Tab-separated table of N, CA and C in Angstrom:
chain	number	residue	atom	x	y	z
A	1	MET	N	-14.347	102.314	-69.123
A	1	MET	CA	-12.969	102.040	-69.461
A	1	MET	C	-12.808	100.538	-69.693
A	2	GLU	N	-12.233	100.195	-70.826
A	2	GLU	CA	-12.081	98.802	-71.204
A	2	GLU	C	-10.860	98.190	-70.518
A	3	LYS	N	-11.058	96.981	-70.011
A	3	LYS	CA	-9.974	96.285	-69.331
A	3	LYS	C	-9.052	95.627	-70.356
A	4	LYS	N	-7.734	95.771	-70.174
A	4	LYS	CA	-6.763	95.181	-71.092
A	4	LYS	C	-6.634	93.691	-70.833
A	5	LYS	N	-6.473	92.931	-71.914
A	5	LYS	CA	-6.207	91.509	-71.795
A	5	LYS	C	-4.720	91.301	-71.528
A	6	LEU	N	-4.418	90.211	-70.825
A	6	LEU	CA	-3.022	89.847	-70.611
A	6	LEU	C	-2.507	89.187	-71.877
A	7	ASN	N	-1.486	89.759	-72.484
A	7	ASN	CA	-0.928	89.181	-73.698
A	7	ASN	C	0.539	88.850	-73.481
A	8	THR	N	1.169	88.271	-74.497
A	8	THR	CA	2.556	87.845	-74.344
A	8	THR	C	3.505	89.026	-74.166
A	9	ARG	N	3.122	90.186	-74.643
A	9	ARG	CA	3.971	91.357	-74.428
A	9	ARG	C	4.066	91.694	-72.950
A	10	ALA	N	3.026	91.381	-72.178
A	10	ALA	CA	3.050	91.618	-70.733
A	10	ALA	C	3.543	90.385	-69.982
A	11	LEU	N	3.270	89.217	-70.519
A	11	LEU	CA	3.625	87.983	-69.832
A	11	LEU	C	5.136	87.739	-69.820
A	12	ILE	N	5.815	88.017	-70.908
A	12	ILE	CA	7.259	87.768	-70.983
A	12	ILE	C	8.035	88.594	-69.959
A	13	PRO	N	7.780	89.903	-69.791
A	13	PRO	CA	8.506	90.639	-68.746
A	13	PRO	C	8.214	90.124	-67.333
A	14	VAL	N	6.998	89.653	-67.099
A	14	VAL	CA	6.665	89.111	-65.783
A	14	VAL	C	7.468	87.834	-65.527
A	15	VAL	N	7.517	86.953	-66.528
A	15	VAL	CA	8.263	85.704	-66.383
A	15	VAL	C	9.756	85.978	-66.210
A	16	THR	N	10.304	86.888	-67.007
A	16	THR	CA	11.737	87.182	-66.876
A	16	THR	C	12.045	87.855	-65.537
A	17	ALA	N	11.123	88.637	-65.009
A	17	ALA	CA	11.323	89.243	-63.686
A	17	ALA	C	11.341	88.161	-62.609
A	18	ILE	N	10.463	87.171	-62.726
A	18	ILE	CA	10.443	86.066	-61.763
A	18	ILE	C	11.752	85.279	-61.835
A	19	VAL	N	12.219	85.009	-63.053
A	19	VAL	CA	13.488	84.297	-63.230
A	19	VAL	C	14.632	85.111	-62.627
A	20	ALA	N	14.633	86.414	-62.838
A	20	ALA	CA	15.689	87.273	-62.290
A	20	ALA	C	15.679	87.247	-60.769
A	21	ILE	N	14.506	87.329	-60.176
A	21	ILE	CA	14.404	87.290	-58.711
A	21	ILE	C	14.903	85.944	-58.183
A	22	LEU	N	14.568	84.880	-58.887
A	22	LEU	CA	15.046	83.551	-58.509
A	22	LEU	C	16.567	83.470	-58.561
A	23	PHE	N	17.163	83.997	-59.636
A	23	PHE	CA	18.615	83.981	-59.772
A	23	PHE	C	19.280	84.832	-58.697
A	24	ILE	N	18.702	85.963	-58.370
A	24	ILE	CA	19.252	86.806	-57.308
A	24	ILE	C	19.213	86.058	-55.977
A	25	ALA	N	18.079	85.440	-55.672
A	25	ALA	CA	17.925	84.723	-54.408
A	25	ALA	C	18.882	83.532	-54.324
A	26	VAL	N	18.935	82.718	-55.358
A	26	VAL	CA	19.828	81.556	-55.346
A	26	VAL	C	21.283	82.009	-55.294
A	27	GLY	N	21.609	83.041	-56.044
A	27	GLY	CA	22.978	83.547	-56.032
A	27	GLY	C	23.399	84.031	-54.656
A	28	MET	N	22.535	84.776	-54.007
A	28	MET	CA	22.868	85.311	-52.685
A	28	MET	C	22.911	84.208	-51.629
A	29	ILE	N	21.958	83.278	-51.667
A	29	ILE	CA	21.866	82.246	-50.632
A	29	ILE	C	22.935	81.174	-50.814
A	30	ASP	N	23.080	80.662	-52.046
A	30	ASP	CA	23.970	79.520	-52.274
A	30	ASP	C	25.407	79.903	-52.599
A	31	PHE	N	25.624	81.025	-53.271
A	31	PHE	CA	26.969	81.346	-53.754
A	31	PHE	C	27.554	82.625	-53.176
A	32	GLY	N	26.743	83.491	-52.613
A	32	GLY	CA	27.236	84.737	-52.056
A	32	GLY	C	27.487	85.781	-53.132
A	33	PHE	N	27.796	86.990	-52.692
A	33	PHE	CA	28.040	88.081	-53.631
A	33	PHE	C	29.481	88.576	-53.532
A	34	TRP	N	29.928	88.838	-52.293
A	34	TRP	CA	31.265	89.399	-52.121
A	34	TRP	C	31.805	88.922	-50.770
A	35	ASP	N	32.998	88.353	-50.781
A	35	ASP	CA	33.643	87.913	-49.546
A	35	ASP	C	35.140	88.131	-49.727
A	36	ALA	N	35.607	89.320	-49.441
A	36	ALA	CA	36.993	89.723	-49.683
A	36	ALA	C	37.332	89.593	-51.167
A	37	GLY	N	36.343	89.754	-51.989
A	37	GLY	CA	36.473	89.625	-53.444
A	37	GLY	C	35.211	88.983	-53.996
A	38	PRO	N	35.052	89.014	-55.286
A	38	PRO	CA	33.836	88.442	-55.864
A	38	PRO	C	33.764	86.932	-55.652
A	39	THR	N	32.570	86.470	-55.326
A	39	THR	CA	32.323	85.040	-55.134
A	39	THR	C	31.678	84.477	-56.404
A	40	PRO	N	31.435	83.163	-56.477
A	40	PRO	CA	30.828	82.591	-57.686
A	40	PRO	C	29.463	83.185	-58.046
A	41	GLY	N	28.772	83.788	-57.099
A	41	GLY	CA	27.469	84.372	-57.395
A	41	GLY	C	27.520	85.813	-57.872
A	42	PHE	N	28.702	86.403	-57.919
A	42	PHE	CA	28.843	87.824	-58.240
A	42	PHE	C	28.274	88.182	-59.616
A	43	PHE	N	28.796	87.553	-60.679
A	43	PHE	CA	28.347	87.886	-62.035
A	43	PHE	C	26.897	87.469	-62.299
A	44	PRO	N	26.471	86.271	-61.870
A	44	PRO	CA	25.059	85.929	-62.081
A	44	PRO	C	24.100	86.901	-61.395
A	45	ILE	N	24.470	87.385	-60.219
A	45	ILE	CA	23.591	88.328	-59.517
A	45	ILE	C	23.539	89.657	-60.261
A	46	ILE	N	24.681	90.132	-60.743
A	46	ILE	CA	24.684	91.388	-61.503
A	46	ILE	C	23.828	91.256	-62.760
A	47	ILE	N	23.976	90.162	-63.475
A	47	ILE	CA	23.179	89.949	-64.685
A	47	ILE	C	21.702	89.834	-64.335
A	48	ALA	N	21.385	89.164	-63.233
A	48	ALA	CA	19.989	89.027	-62.811
A	48	ALA	C	19.391	90.384	-62.432
A	49	VAL	N	20.168	91.252	-61.810
A	49	VAL	CA	19.672	92.594	-61.468
A	49	VAL	C	19.382	93.389	-62.745
A	50	VAL	N	20.282	93.301	-63.719
A	50	VAL	CA	20.057	93.986	-65.006
A	50	VAL	C	18.811	93.420	-65.684
A	51	LEU	N	18.647	92.097	-65.656
A	51	LEU	CA	17.451	91.473	-66.236
A	51	LEU	C	16.192	91.930	-65.523
A	52	LEU	N	16.237	92.037	-64.209
A	52	LEU	CA	15.082	92.507	-63.444
A	52	LEU	C	14.727	93.944	-63.815
A	53	LEU	N	15.726	94.808	-63.906
A	53	LEU	CA	15.465	96.206	-64.286
A	53	LEU	C	14.906	96.303	-65.704
A	54	ALA	N	15.456	95.507	-66.621
A	54	ALA	CA	14.950	95.503	-67.999
A	54	ALA	C	13.519	94.961	-68.049
A	55	SER	N	13.219	93.961	-67.254
A	55	SER	CA	11.868	93.405	-67.211
A	55	SER	C	10.866	94.422	-66.684
A	56	ILE	N	11.252	95.136	-65.638
A	56	ILE	CA	10.370	96.168	-65.079
A	56	ILE	C	10.134	97.271	-66.106
A	57	ALA	N	11.204	97.715	-66.760
A	57	ALA	CA	11.060	98.759	-67.783
A	57	ALA	C	10.186	98.272	-68.939
A	58	SER	N	10.361	97.034	-69.349
A	58	SER	CA	9.552	96.480	-70.438
A	58	SER	C	8.085	96.377	-70.035
A	59	PHE	N	7.829	95.954	-68.798
A	59	PHE	CA	6.445	95.840	-68.342
A	59	PHE	C	5.778	97.210	-68.263
A	60	ILE	N	6.519	98.214	-67.801
A	60	ILE	CA	5.976	99.574	-67.750
A	60	ILE	C	5.649	100.063	-69.160
A	61	GLN	N	6.526	99.773	-70.108
A	61	GLN	CA	6.285	100.175	-71.490
A	61	GLN	C	5.022	99.499	-72.039
A	62	VAL	N	4.839	98.230	-71.750
A	62	VAL	CA	3.642	97.511	-72.204
A	62	VAL	C	2.399	98.070	-71.522
A	63	ALA	N	2.497	98.380	-70.225
A	63	ALA	CA	1.352	98.906	-69.489
A	63	ALA	C	0.929	100.279	-70.002
A	64	ARG	N	1.873	101.070	-70.452
A	64	ARG	CA	1.554	102.411	-70.968
A	64	ARG	C	1.032	102.393	-72.398
A	65	ASP	N	1.213	101.262	-73.084
A	65	ASP	CA	0.808	101.155	-74.480
A	65	ASP	C	-0.712	101.250	-74.590
A	66	LYS	N	-1.170	102.157	-75.408
A	66	LYS	CA	-2.608	102.369	-75.578
A	66	LYS	C	-3.218	101.342	-76.528
A	67	ASP	N	-2.405	100.814	-77.443
A	67	ASP	CA	-2.893	99.899	-78.466
A	67	ASP	C	-3.374	98.589	-77.851
A	68	GLY	N	-2.532	97.950	-77.054
A	68	GLY	CA	-2.910	96.737	-76.364
A	68	GLY	C	-2.962	95.492	-77.227
A	69	LYS	N	-2.544	95.596	-78.497
A	69	LYS	CA	-2.569	94.418	-79.364
A	69	LYS	C	-1.406	93.501	-79.033
A	70	ASP	N	-1.662	92.203	-79.176
A	70	ASP	CA	-0.599	91.223	-78.968
A	70	ASP	C	0.262	91.165	-80.225
A	71	VAL	N	1.505	90.800	-80.057
A	71	VAL	CA	2.410	90.711	-81.192
A	71	VAL	C	2.246	89.368	-81.899
A	72	GLN	N	2.591	89.363	-83.157
A	72	GLN	CA	2.590	88.129	-83.933
A	72	GLN	C	4.038	87.682	-84.085
A	73	TYR	N	4.304	86.455	-83.713
A	73	TYR	CA	5.665	85.928	-83.784
A	73	TYR	C	5.855	85.186	-85.096
A	74	ASN	N	7.016	85.371	-85.713
A	74	ASN	CA	7.301	84.610	-86.921
A	74	ASN	C	8.109	83.369	-86.554
A	75	ARG	N	8.375	82.541	-87.535
A	75	ARG	CA	9.018	81.244	-87.313
A	75	ARG	C	10.405	81.392	-86.689
A	76	ALA	N	11.190	82.347	-87.159
A	76	ALA	CA	12.547	82.522	-86.636
A	76	ALA	C	12.536	82.906	-85.152
A	77	GLU	N	11.588	83.735	-84.750
A	77	GLU	CA	11.500	84.125	-83.348
A	77	GLU	C	11.107	82.943	-82.474
A	78	LEU	N	10.198	82.118	-82.967
A	78	LEU	CA	9.804	80.937	-82.213
A	78	LEU	C	10.946	79.930	-82.122
A	79	MET	N	11.782	79.873	-83.151
A	79	MET	CA	12.936	78.973	-83.126
A	79	MET	C	13.919	79.387	-82.023
A	80	VAL	N	14.081	80.680	-81.808
A	80	VAL	CA	14.966	81.157	-80.748
A	80	VAL	C	14.401	80.762	-79.386
A	81	ILE	N	13.099	80.914	-79.208
A	81	ILE	CA	12.459	80.535	-77.945
A	81	ILE	C	12.591	79.036	-77.709
A	82	LEU	N	12.340	78.244	-78.737
A	82	LEU	CA	12.493	76.794	-78.615
A	82	LEU	C	13.953	76.418	-78.360
A	83	GLY	N	14.878	77.134	-78.994
A	83	GLY	CA	16.293	76.884	-78.760
A	83	GLY	C	16.692	77.163	-77.325
A	84	ALA	N	16.184	78.246	-76.766
A	84	ALA	CA	16.482	78.567	-75.366
A	84	ALA	C	15.920	77.493	-74.440
A	85	ALA	N	14.708	77.035	-74.722
A	85	ALA	CA	14.130	75.947	-73.930
A	85	ALA	C	14.960	74.673	-74.081
A	86	GLY	N	15.435	74.413	-75.293
A	86	GLY	CA	16.290	73.248	-75.525
A	86	GLY	C	17.595	73.328	-74.761
A	87	ILE	N	18.177	74.518	-74.687
A	87	ILE	CA	19.420	74.695	-73.926
A	87	ILE	C	19.170	74.454	-72.438
A	88	ILE	N	18.049	74.940	-71.930
A	88	ILE	CA	17.734	74.744	-70.515
A	88	ILE	C	17.551	73.262	-70.208
A	89	ILE	N	16.782	72.572	-71.044
A	89	ILE	CA	16.574	71.135	-70.845
A	89	ILE	C	17.885	70.379	-71.060
A	90	GLY	N	18.622	70.755	-72.109
A	90	GLY	CA	19.896	70.106	-72.392
A	90	GLY	C	20.913	70.289	-71.289
A	91	SER	N	20.896	71.442	-70.622
A	91	SER	CA	21.866	71.675	-69.549
A	91	SER	C	21.608	70.760	-68.359
A	92	MET	N	20.369	70.331	-68.199
A	92	MET	CA	20.053	69.390	-67.125
A	92	MET	C	20.479	67.974	-67.489
A	93	VAL	N	20.507	67.679	-68.790
A	93	VAL	CA	20.818	66.324	-69.235
A	93	VAL	C	22.296	66.173	-69.587
A	94	ILE	N	22.802	67.008	-70.493
A	94	ILE	CA	24.181	66.857	-70.979
A	94	ILE	C	25.102	67.982	-70.525
A	95	GLY	N	24.607	68.935	-69.765
A	95	GLY	CA	25.427	70.034	-69.282
A	95	GLY	C	25.266	71.276	-70.135
A	96	LEU	N	25.545	72.417	-69.549
A	96	LEU	CA	25.328	73.696	-70.224
A	96	LEU	C	26.271	73.903	-71.400
A	97	ILE	N	27.547	73.605	-71.219
A	97	ILE	CA	28.513	73.856	-72.296
A	97	ILE	C	28.181	73.010	-73.515
A	98	LEU	N	27.975	71.727	-73.313
A	98	LEU	CA	27.682	70.837	-74.428
A	98	LEU	C	26.348	71.177	-75.091
A	99	SER	N	25.341	71.557	-74.297
A	99	SER	CA	24.050	71.905	-74.903
A	99	SER	C	24.146	73.194	-75.724
A	100	CYS	N	24.965	74.148	-75.288
A	100	CYS	CA	25.169	75.372	-76.082
A	100	CYS	C	25.903	75.070	-77.383
A	101	LEU	N	26.890	74.184	-77.324
A	101	LEU	CA	27.624	73.822	-78.532
A	101	LEU	C	26.736	73.042	-79.510
A	102	VAL	N	25.883	72.163	-78.991
A	102	VAL	CA	24.936	71.437	-79.845
A	102	VAL	C	23.945	72.413	-80.473
A	103	TYR	N	23.444	73.354	-79.673
A	103	TYR	CA	22.520	74.373	-80.184
A	103	TYR	C	23.168	75.161	-81.324
A	104	LEU	N	24.432	75.528	-81.156
A	104	LEU	CA	25.130	76.296	-82.183
A	104	LEU	C	25.230	75.521	-83.489
A	105	VAL	N	25.587	74.235	-83.399
A	105	VAL	CA	25.677	73.410	-84.608
A	105	VAL	C	24.309	73.302	-85.279
A	106	LEU	N	23.278	73.025	-84.494
A	106	LEU	CA	21.933	72.885	-85.066
A	106	LEU	C	21.465	74.186	-85.708
A	107	TRP	N	21.719	75.298	-85.043
A	107	TRP	CA	21.286	76.593	-85.590
A	107	TRP	C	22.020	76.908	-86.895
A	108	LEU	N	23.327	76.727	-86.890
A	108	LEU	CA	24.099	77.053	-88.085
A	108	LEU	C	23.733	76.148	-89.257
A	109	LYS	N	23.477	74.883	-89.006
A	109	LYS	CA	23.166	73.959	-90.105
A	109	LYS	C	21.698	74.042	-90.531
A	110	LEU	N	20.767	74.038	-89.587
A	110	LEU	CA	19.351	73.939	-89.926
A	110	LEU	C	18.695	75.282	-90.244
A	111	VAL	N	19.125	76.321	-89.577
A	111	VAL	CA	18.491	77.630	-89.785
A	111	VAL	C	19.301	78.482	-90.762
A	112	GLU	N	20.599	78.585	-90.524
A	112	GLU	CA	21.442	79.434	-91.364
A	112	GLU	C	21.966	78.727	-92.613
A	113	HIS	N	21.886	77.406	-92.635
A	113	HIS	CA	22.364	76.597	-93.779
A	113	HIS	C	23.833	76.900	-94.101
A	114	ALA	N	24.630	77.009	-93.037
A	114	ALA	CA	26.056	77.297	-93.207
A	114	ALA	C	26.798	76.032	-93.649
A	115	PRO	N	27.862	76.194	-94.424
A	115	PRO	CA	28.653	75.022	-94.813
A	115	PRO	C	29.400	74.447	-93.598
A	116	TRP	N	29.687	73.145	-93.668
A	116	TRP	CA	30.332	72.460	-92.549
A	116	TRP	C	31.653	73.102	-92.152
A	117	LYS	N	32.397	73.607	-93.110
A	117	LYS	CA	33.681	74.238	-92.803
A	117	LYS	C	33.490	75.416	-91.847
A	118	HIS	N	32.500	76.251	-92.125
A	118	HIS	CA	32.228	77.404	-91.268
A	118	HIS	C	31.702	76.964	-89.907
A	119	VAL	N	30.854	75.943	-89.907
A	119	VAL	CA	30.302	75.441	-88.645
A	119	VAL	C	31.424	74.946	-87.738
A	120	ILE	N	32.352	74.186	-88.302
A	120	ILE	CA	33.455	73.634	-87.508
A	120	ILE	C	34.366	74.744	-86.993
A	121	ILE	N	34.660	75.725	-87.824
A	121	ILE	CA	35.519	76.834	-87.397
A	121	ILE	C	34.854	77.629	-86.272
A	122	ILE	N	33.598	77.967	-86.449
A	122	ILE	CA	32.868	78.734	-85.430
A	122	ILE	C	32.747	77.927	-84.143
A	123	GLU	N	32.440	76.649	-84.273
A	123	GLU	CA	32.295	75.770	-83.109
A	123	GLU	C	33.611	75.681	-82.328
A	124	ALA	N	34.733	75.534	-83.039
A	124	ALA	CA	36.037	75.433	-82.386
A	124	ALA	C	36.392	76.727	-81.657
A	125	ILE	N	36.126	77.864	-82.296
A	125	ILE	CA	36.421	79.156	-81.658
A	125	ILE	C	35.566	79.344	-80.406
A	126	LEU	N	34.275	79.058	-80.510
A	126	LEU	CA	33.384	79.222	-79.363
A	126	LEU	C	33.764	78.262	-78.235
A	127	ALA	N	34.093	77.018	-78.570
A	127	ALA	CA	34.495	76.051	-77.541
A	127	ALA	C	35.779	76.517	-76.856
A	128	ALA	N	36.719	77.042	-77.627
A	128	ALA	CA	37.968	77.535	-77.040
A	128	ALA	C	37.710	78.713	-76.108
A	129	ILE	N	36.821	79.602	-76.497
A	129	ILE	CA	36.503	80.756	-75.648
A	129	ILE	C	35.811	80.298	-74.371
A	130	ILE	N	34.807	79.434	-74.503
A	130	ILE	CA	34.071	78.976	-73.319
A	130	ILE	C	34.995	78.244	-72.357
A	131	ILE	N	35.738	77.286	-72.884
A	131	ILE	CA	36.586	76.473	-72.014
A	131	ILE	C	37.793	77.270	-71.525
A	132	GLY	N	38.452	77.990	-72.431
A	132	GLY	CA	39.641	78.738	-72.039
A	132	GLY	C	39.361	79.870	-71.091
A	133	VAL	N	38.396	80.707	-71.436
A	133	VAL	CA	38.138	81.898	-70.620
A	133	VAL	C	37.305	81.568	-69.390
A	134	PHE	N	36.164	80.923	-69.606
A	134	PHE	CA	35.235	80.749	-68.490
A	134	PHE	C	35.581	79.583	-67.575
A	135	VAL	N	35.971	78.439	-68.136
A	135	VAL	CA	36.237	77.263	-67.308
A	135	VAL	C	37.635	77.317	-66.699
A	136	VAL	N	38.667	77.573	-67.524
A	136	VAL	CA	40.040	77.532	-67.030
A	136	VAL	C	40.422	78.825	-66.310
A	137	TRP	N	40.230	79.961	-66.966
A	137	TRP	CA	40.702	81.223	-66.411
A	137	TRP	C	39.810	81.732	-65.271
A	138	LEU	N	38.504	81.893	-65.538
A	138	LEU	CA	37.597	82.430	-64.518
A	138	LEU	C	37.045	81.365	-63.574
A	139	GLN	N	37.246	80.099	-63.885
A	139	GLN	CA	36.803	78.962	-63.084
A	139	GLN	C	35.311	79.005	-62.771
A	140	VAL	N	34.510	79.300	-63.807
A	140	VAL	CA	33.057	79.280	-63.670
A	140	VAL	C	32.610	77.831	-63.617
A	141	GLN	N	31.754	77.513	-62.670
A	141	GLN	CA	31.254	76.151	-62.509
A	141	GLN	C	29.947	76.013	-63.272
A	142	PHE	N	30.040	75.541	-64.495
A	142	PHE	CA	28.847	75.347	-65.313
A	142	PHE	C	28.144	74.063	-64.906
A	143	PRO	N	26.810	74.021	-65.035
A	143	PRO	CA	26.093	72.771	-64.756
A	143	PRO	C	26.570	71.662	-65.690
A	144	MET	N	26.796	70.478	-65.123
A	144	MET	CA	27.279	69.347	-65.903
A	144	MET	C	26.157	68.380	-66.278
A	145	GLY	N	24.951	68.621	-65.812
A	145	GLY	CA	23.846	67.731	-66.129
A	145	GLY	C	24.024	66.380	-65.474
A	146	LEU	N	23.604	65.349	-66.144
A	146	LEU	CA	23.711	63.991	-65.608
A	146	LEU	C	25.149	63.511	-65.540
A	147	PHE	N	26.078	64.183	-66.261
A	147	PHE	CA	27.483	63.810	-66.217
A	147	PHE	C	28.063	63.957	-64.801
A	148	GLU	N	27.477	64.841	-63.991
A	148	GLU	CA	27.969	65.030	-62.619
A	148	GLU	C	27.819	63.755	-61.788
A	149	LEU	N	26.824	62.929	-62.119
A	149	LEU	CA	26.612	61.696	-61.382
A	149	LEU	C	27.745	60.702	-61.587
A	150	PHE	N	28.417	60.801	-62.745
A	150	PHE	CA	29.479	59.862	-63.071
A	150	PHE	C	30.864	60.353	-62.687
A	151	MET	N	30.965	61.587	-62.231
A	151	MET	CA	32.284	62.146	-61.886
A	151	MET	C	32.484	62.187	-60.402
């Protein structure tokens, strides 16, 4: 019986499962889940549990695959991965909200080649939703990056 090589189809679910477990642990330890109502860790923990279940299901699917071939990624898929890494790094430097808005502008202009009018309209709508719904209404505490040092 031939031993299967570890490929990215198996590696990605393992990494996402580790990230999910980390989010569950940090959410439960630092923010809590429920205390006479949902706490700040409530939604992140639920999303992390869903991510963990999806990662397990994906890993099982890869393990059952008889083919065992690794996938070939095209340029657009790699751009999404690099964009996600950029958002993570950007959230540590300039904050999560600003890094997501910068990512949106870069994606719309460099990848989609959208006209500036559409970029500005989409950016304004997304900023209004993020700030209005998540920051003002739900009072989600997004990472501020290095800006937290100055506030």
